[in-house]
Amino acid sequence: MLRALPLAALLALSACSRQAPAPPPPAPPAAPAPSTPPATQSETTPAPAPAATIQNEIQQATASQESVDNGAERPARGDASLEQMAALPAAAQLPDGKWKPGVHYDPLVPAQPTSVAPGKVEVVEVLWLACPHCYALEPYIGNWLKTKPSYVEFVRVPVMWQPIHRAHARLYYALEALGRQDLIAKAFDTIHDLAERKLPPLVGSSDDETFRVQQQFATQNGISADDFAKAYNSFTVSSNLQRAEQLTQRYHVEGVPFFVVNGKYTTDVAKAGHDCAQTTPSCGEKKLIELIGDLVATEHRH
């Protein structure tokens, strides 16, 4: 069971990367392990759990969203050495002196299949609706989408680390199944607006309550309760969640926002802005968009 978590506290501890859950606090009896995600909320807010329980669950949930995992087991990577990265064929490397494999981006070894038609180049963003770094990147992604080449197919995949992430992923895919991309954007805005007001995201204290809170968000935005319930429990949403789980593992996602270009290259804001992020505001975001542009152009030429 996942208690309702104050989003402000959740995000204060987060850095948008995966990490091992912290040990529970000693004071109260052990709370049940989280098994349900937090729901984005509109008007009504589930009652908060005791402070110690909230702290424990915040540590577990945020650990999995935003700090690099120092102790948990990770999937084995085929591109572990910089020597392998640097040994890419010349045709697969970007212009010398501008981007370096193993520094600004990593080859994904083995390369993963894409879901786009021949002649298209796939760009995947792995994200979490409650991640502040994903939200801060939104204006840059929005501008890039207006000018990206027509051969680029942009795909978003919700990360699937812990129950809180799975809850927001189910909401994401339910709204997508209903054809309401506008409400995905609104859910994104709502969650971060709630943070400003120190209210929890769309989450309940159980699976059923999480569903009700998310259903309320949908009905307050023009979707019937029955339509939302059908989409929420549909085979399509279940299949998308399973695929997102697989991709989270296959892409070795340890932080969000995380980008995969054509199943071959991975990068993020910190890597793209490796040379300037510490000294120039927004450098990482701008460099990320520039790097993605160069990677897709390289792929399109092949």
Short mmCIF file of N, CA and C in Angstrom, two decimals, residues 184-262:
data_model
loop_
_atom_site.label_atom_id
_atom_site.label_comp_id
_atom_site.label_asym_id
_atom_site.label_seq_id
_atom_site.Cartn_x
_atom_site.Cartn_y
_atom_site.Cartn_z
N ILE A 184 -2.80 14.62 -20.65
CA ILE A 184 -1.48 14.19 -20.17
C ILE A 184 -0.67 15.44 -19.82
N ALA A 185 -0.71 16.42 -20.72
CA ALA A 185 -0.02 17.69 -20.44
C ALA A 185 -0.59 18.36 -19.20
N LYS A 186 -1.93 18.28 -19.04
CA LYS A 186 -2.55 18.92 -17.88
C LYS A 186 -2.19 18.19 -16.59
N ALA A 187 -2.11 16.86 -16.66
CA ALA A 187 -1.70 16.09 -15.48
C ALA A 187 -0.28 16.47 -15.08
N PHE A 188 0.58 16.62 -16.07
CA PHE A 188 1.95 17.06 -15.85
C PHE A 188 1.95 18.40 -15.12
N ASP A 189 1.19 19.35 -15.65
CA ASP A 189 1.10 20.68 -15.02
C ASP A 189 0.51 20.60 -13.62
N THR A 190 -0.55 19.80 -13.48
CA THR A 190 -1.27 19.72 -12.20
C THR A 190 -0.37 19.20 -11.09
N ILE A 191 0.38 18.15 -11.40
CA ILE A 191 1.27 17.58 -10.39
C ILE A 191 2.27 18.61 -9.88
N HIS A 192 2.82 19.37 -10.79
CA HIS A 192 3.84 20.34 -10.37
C HIS A 192 3.22 21.60 -9.77
N ASP A 193 1.98 21.89 -10.15
CA ASP A 193 1.26 22.97 -9.49
C ASP A 193 0.95 22.58 -8.03
N LEU A 194 0.59 21.31 -7.83
CA LEU A 194 0.32 20.83 -6.48
C LEU A 194 1.57 20.93 -5.61
N ALA A 195 2.72 20.72 -6.21
CA ALA A 195 3.97 20.85 -5.44
C ALA A 195 4.12 22.25 -4.88
N GLU A 196 3.73 23.24 -5.69
CA GLU A 196 3.82 24.63 -5.23
C GLU A 196 2.90 24.87 -4.04
N ARG A 197 1.78 24.13 -4.00
CA ARG A 197 0.81 24.29 -2.91
C ARG A 197 1.00 23.26 -1.80
N LYS A 198 2.10 22.50 -1.91
CA LYS A 198 2.44 21.51 -0.89
C LYS A 198 1.33 20.48 -0.71
N LEU A 199 0.78 20.04 -1.82
CA LEU A 199 -0.24 18.99 -1.82
C LEU A 199 0.33 17.76 -2.53
N PRO A 200 -0.19 16.56 -2.18
CA PRO A 200 0.34 15.34 -2.81
C PRO A 200 -0.08 15.23 -4.26
N PRO A 201 0.65 14.45 -5.05
CA PRO A 201 0.26 14.19 -6.43
C PRO A 201 -0.94 13.26 -6.44
N LEU A 202 -1.41 12.89 -7.61
CA LEU A 202 -2.60 12.04 -7.74
C LEU A 202 -2.30 10.64 -7.21
N VAL A 203 -2.46 10.47 -5.89
CA VAL A 203 -2.15 9.20 -5.24
C VAL A 203 -3.11 8.95 -4.10
N GLY A 204 -3.41 7.67 -3.87
CA GLY A 204 -4.24 7.32 -2.73
C GLY A 204 -3.48 6.40 -1.80
N SER A 205 -4.17 5.95 -0.75
CA SER A 205 -3.54 5.08 0.24
C SER A 205 -3.72 3.60 -0.11
N SER A 206 -4.31 3.33 -1.29
CA SER A 206 -4.46 1.95 -1.77
C SER A 206 -4.62 2.01 -3.28
N ASP A 207 -4.57 0.85 -3.91
CA ASP A 207 -4.80 0.80 -5.36
C ASP A 207 -6.15 1.39 -5.72
N ASP A 208 -7.17 1.01 -4.96
CA ASP A 208 -8.53 1.48 -5.25
C ASP A 208 -8.63 2.99 -5.09
N GLU A 209 -8.00 3.52 -4.05
CA GLU A 209 -8.08 4.96 -3.83
C GLU A 209 -7.31 5.72 -4.90
N THR A 210 -6.18 5.16 -5.31
CA THR A 210 -5.42 5.78 -6.40
C THR A 210 -6.28 5.86 -7.65
N PHE A 211 -6.96 4.76 -7.96
CA PHE A 211 -7.86 4.76 -9.12
C PHE A 211 -8.92 5.84 -8.99
N ARG A 212 -9.54 5.96 -7.81
CA ARG A 212 -10.62 6.94 -7.64
C ARG A 212 -10.10 8.37 -7.79
N VAL A 213 -8.92 8.64 -7.25
CA VAL A 213 -8.36 9.99 -7.36
C VAL A 213 -8.05 10.32 -8.82
N GLN A 214 -7.47 9.37 -9.53
CA GLN A 214 -7.15 9.60 -10.94
C GLN A 214 -8.42 9.67 -11.78
N GLN A 215 -9.41 8.87 -11.43
CA GLN A 215 -10.69 8.94 -12.14
C GLN A 215 -11.35 10.30 -11.92
N GLN A 216 -11.24 10.82 -10.71
CA GLN A 216 -11.80 12.14 -10.42
C GLN A 216 -11.13 13.21 -11.27
N PHE A 217 -9.81 13.13 -11.39
CA PHE A 217 -9.10 14.07 -12.26
C PHE A 217 -9.66 14.00 -13.68
N ALA A 218 -9.89 12.77 -14.17
CA ALA A 218 -10.40 12.60 -15.53
C ALA A 218 -11.81 13.16 -15.69
N THR A 219 -12.71 12.85 -14.74
CA THR A 219 -14.09 13.31 -14.87
C THR A 219 -14.19 14.82 -14.75
N GLN A 220 -13.33 15.42 -13.96
CA GLN A 220 -13.33 16.88 -13.84
C GLN A 220 -12.80 17.55 -15.10
N ASN A 221 -12.25 16.74 -15.99
CA ASN A 221 -11.73 17.27 -17.25
C ASN A 221 -12.44 16.68 -18.46
N GLY A 222 -13.72 16.30 -18.26
CA GLY A 222 -14.57 15.96 -19.40
C GLY A 222 -14.62 14.51 -19.83
N ILE A 223 -13.98 13.59 -19.09
CA ILE A 223 -14.05 12.17 -19.43
C ILE A 223 -15.06 11.50 -18.50
N SER A 224 -15.92 10.65 -19.05
CA SER A 224 -16.90 9.97 -18.20
C SER A 224 -16.19 8.96 -17.31
N ALA A 225 -16.79 8.70 -16.13
CA ALA A 225 -16.20 7.75 -15.19
C ALA A 225 -16.07 6.37 -15.82
N ASP A 226 -17.10 5.95 -16.58
CA ASP A 226 -17.07 4.63 -17.21
C ASP A 226 -15.97 4.55 -18.27
N ASP A 227 -15.84 5.58 -19.08
CA ASP A 227 -14.81 5.57 -20.13
C ASP A 227 -13.42 5.49 -19.51
N PHE A 228 -13.22 6.24 -18.44
CA PHE A 228 -11.90 6.21 -17.81
C PHE A 228 -11.61 4.82 -17.22
N ALA A 229 -12.63 4.24 -16.54
CA ALA A 229 -12.44 2.92 -15.93
C ALA A 229 -12.11 1.87 -16.99
N LYS A 230 -12.79 1.94 -18.14
CA LYS A 230 -12.52 0.97 -19.20
C LYS A 230 -11.10 1.12 -19.73
N ALA A 231 -10.69 2.35 -19.95
CA ALA A 231 -9.33 2.59 -20.45
C ALA A 231 -8.30 2.17 -19.41
N TYR A 232 -8.53 2.54 -18.16
CA TYR A 232 -7.59 2.28 -17.06
C TYR A 232 -7.30 0.79 -16.91
N ASN A 233 -8.34 -0.03 -17.12
CA ASN A 233 -8.20 -1.48 -16.95
C ASN A 233 -8.12 -2.22 -18.26
N SER A 234 -7.86 -1.52 -19.34
CA SER A 234 -7.89 -2.13 -20.67
C SER A 234 -6.64 -2.96 -20.96
N PHE A 235 -6.78 -3.86 -21.92
CA PHE A 235 -5.65 -4.66 -22.38
C PHE A 235 -4.57 -3.76 -22.98
N THR A 236 -4.99 -2.72 -23.69
CA THR A 236 -4.03 -1.80 -24.31
C THR A 236 -3.14 -1.15 -23.26
N VAL A 237 -3.74 -0.66 -22.19
CA VAL A 237 -2.95 -0.01 -21.13
C VAL A 237 -2.04 -1.02 -20.45
N SER A 238 -2.56 -2.21 -20.18
CA SER A 238 -1.74 -3.25 -19.55
C SER A 238 -0.55 -3.61 -20.43
N SER A 239 -0.78 -3.71 -21.73
CA SER A 239 0.30 -4.03 -22.67
C SER A 239 1.33 -2.93 -22.71
N ASN A 240 0.88 -1.67 -22.71
CA ASN A 240 1.81 -0.54 -22.73
C ASN A 240 2.64 -0.49 -21.45
N LEU A 241 2.01 -0.80 -20.32
CA LEU A 241 2.75 -0.83 -19.06
C LEU A 241 3.82 -1.93 -19.08
N GLN A 242 3.46 -3.07 -19.63
CA GLN A 242 4.43 -4.16 -19.72
C GLN A 242 5.60 -3.77 -20.62
N ARG A 243 5.29 -3.12 -21.74
CA ARG A 243 6.35 -2.69 -22.65
C ARG A 243 7.23 -1.64 -21.98
N ALA A 244 6.62 -0.69 -21.25
CA ALA A 244 7.39 0.33 -20.55
C ALA A 244 8.31 -0.31 -19.51
N GLU A 245 7.83 -1.35 -18.84
CA GLU A 245 8.66 -2.07 -17.87
C GLU A 245 9.87 -2.68 -18.57
N GLN A 246 9.63 -3.31 -19.72
CA GLN A 246 10.72 -3.93 -20.46
C GLN A 246 11.73 -2.89 -20.94
N LEU A 247 11.24 -1.77 -21.45
CA LEU A 247 12.15 -0.75 -21.97
C LEU A 247 12.96 -0.10 -20.85
N THR A 248 12.34 0.10 -19.69
CA THR A 248 13.08 0.65 -18.55
C THR A 248 14.29 -0.22 -18.25
N GLN A 249 14.10 -1.55 -18.36
CA GLN A 249 15.21 -2.48 -18.12
C GLN A 249 16.18 -2.51 -19.29
N ARG A 250 15.67 -2.64 -20.50
CA ARG A 250 16.53 -2.81 -21.67
C ARG A 250 17.37 -1.58 -21.96
N TYR A 251 16.84 -0.40 -21.63
CA TYR A 251 17.59 0.83 -21.85
C TYR A 251 18.50 1.17 -20.67
N HIS A 252 18.48 0.35 -19.61
CA HIS A 252 19.31 0.60 -18.43
C HIS A 252 19.02 1.99 -17.84
N VAL A 253 17.75 2.31 -17.67
CA VAL A 253 17.38 3.66 -17.21
C VAL A 253 17.66 3.79 -15.72
N GLU A 254 18.54 4.71 -15.37
CA GLU A 254 18.87 4.97 -13.97
C GLU A 254 18.58 6.41 -13.59
N GLY A 255 18.08 7.20 -14.51
CA GLY A 255 17.70 8.57 -14.22
C GLY A 255 16.79 9.09 -15.31
N VAL A 256 15.92 10.01 -14.96
CA VAL A 256 15.03 10.64 -15.94
C VAL A 256 15.13 12.15 -15.79
N PRO A 257 14.94 12.89 -16.90
CA PRO A 257 14.62 12.44 -18.26
C PRO A 257 15.82 11.76 -18.92
N PHE A 258 15.52 10.76 -19.74
CA PHE A 258 16.54 9.91 -20.35
C PHE A 258 16.14 9.71 -21.81
N PHE A 259 17.11 9.84 -22.72
CA PHE A 259 16.79 9.81 -24.16
C PHE A 259 17.52 8.68 -24.86
N VAL A 260 16.80 8.04 -25.78
CA VAL A 260 17.35 6.97 -26.60
C VAL A 260 17.10 7.33 -28.07
N VAL A 261 18.17 7.41 -28.85
CA VAL A 261 18.05 7.78 -30.26
C VAL A 261 18.21 6.53 -31.12
N ASN A 262 17.12 6.18 -31.78
CA ASN A 262 17.09 5.09 -32.75
C ASN A 262 17.55 3.75 -32.17
#
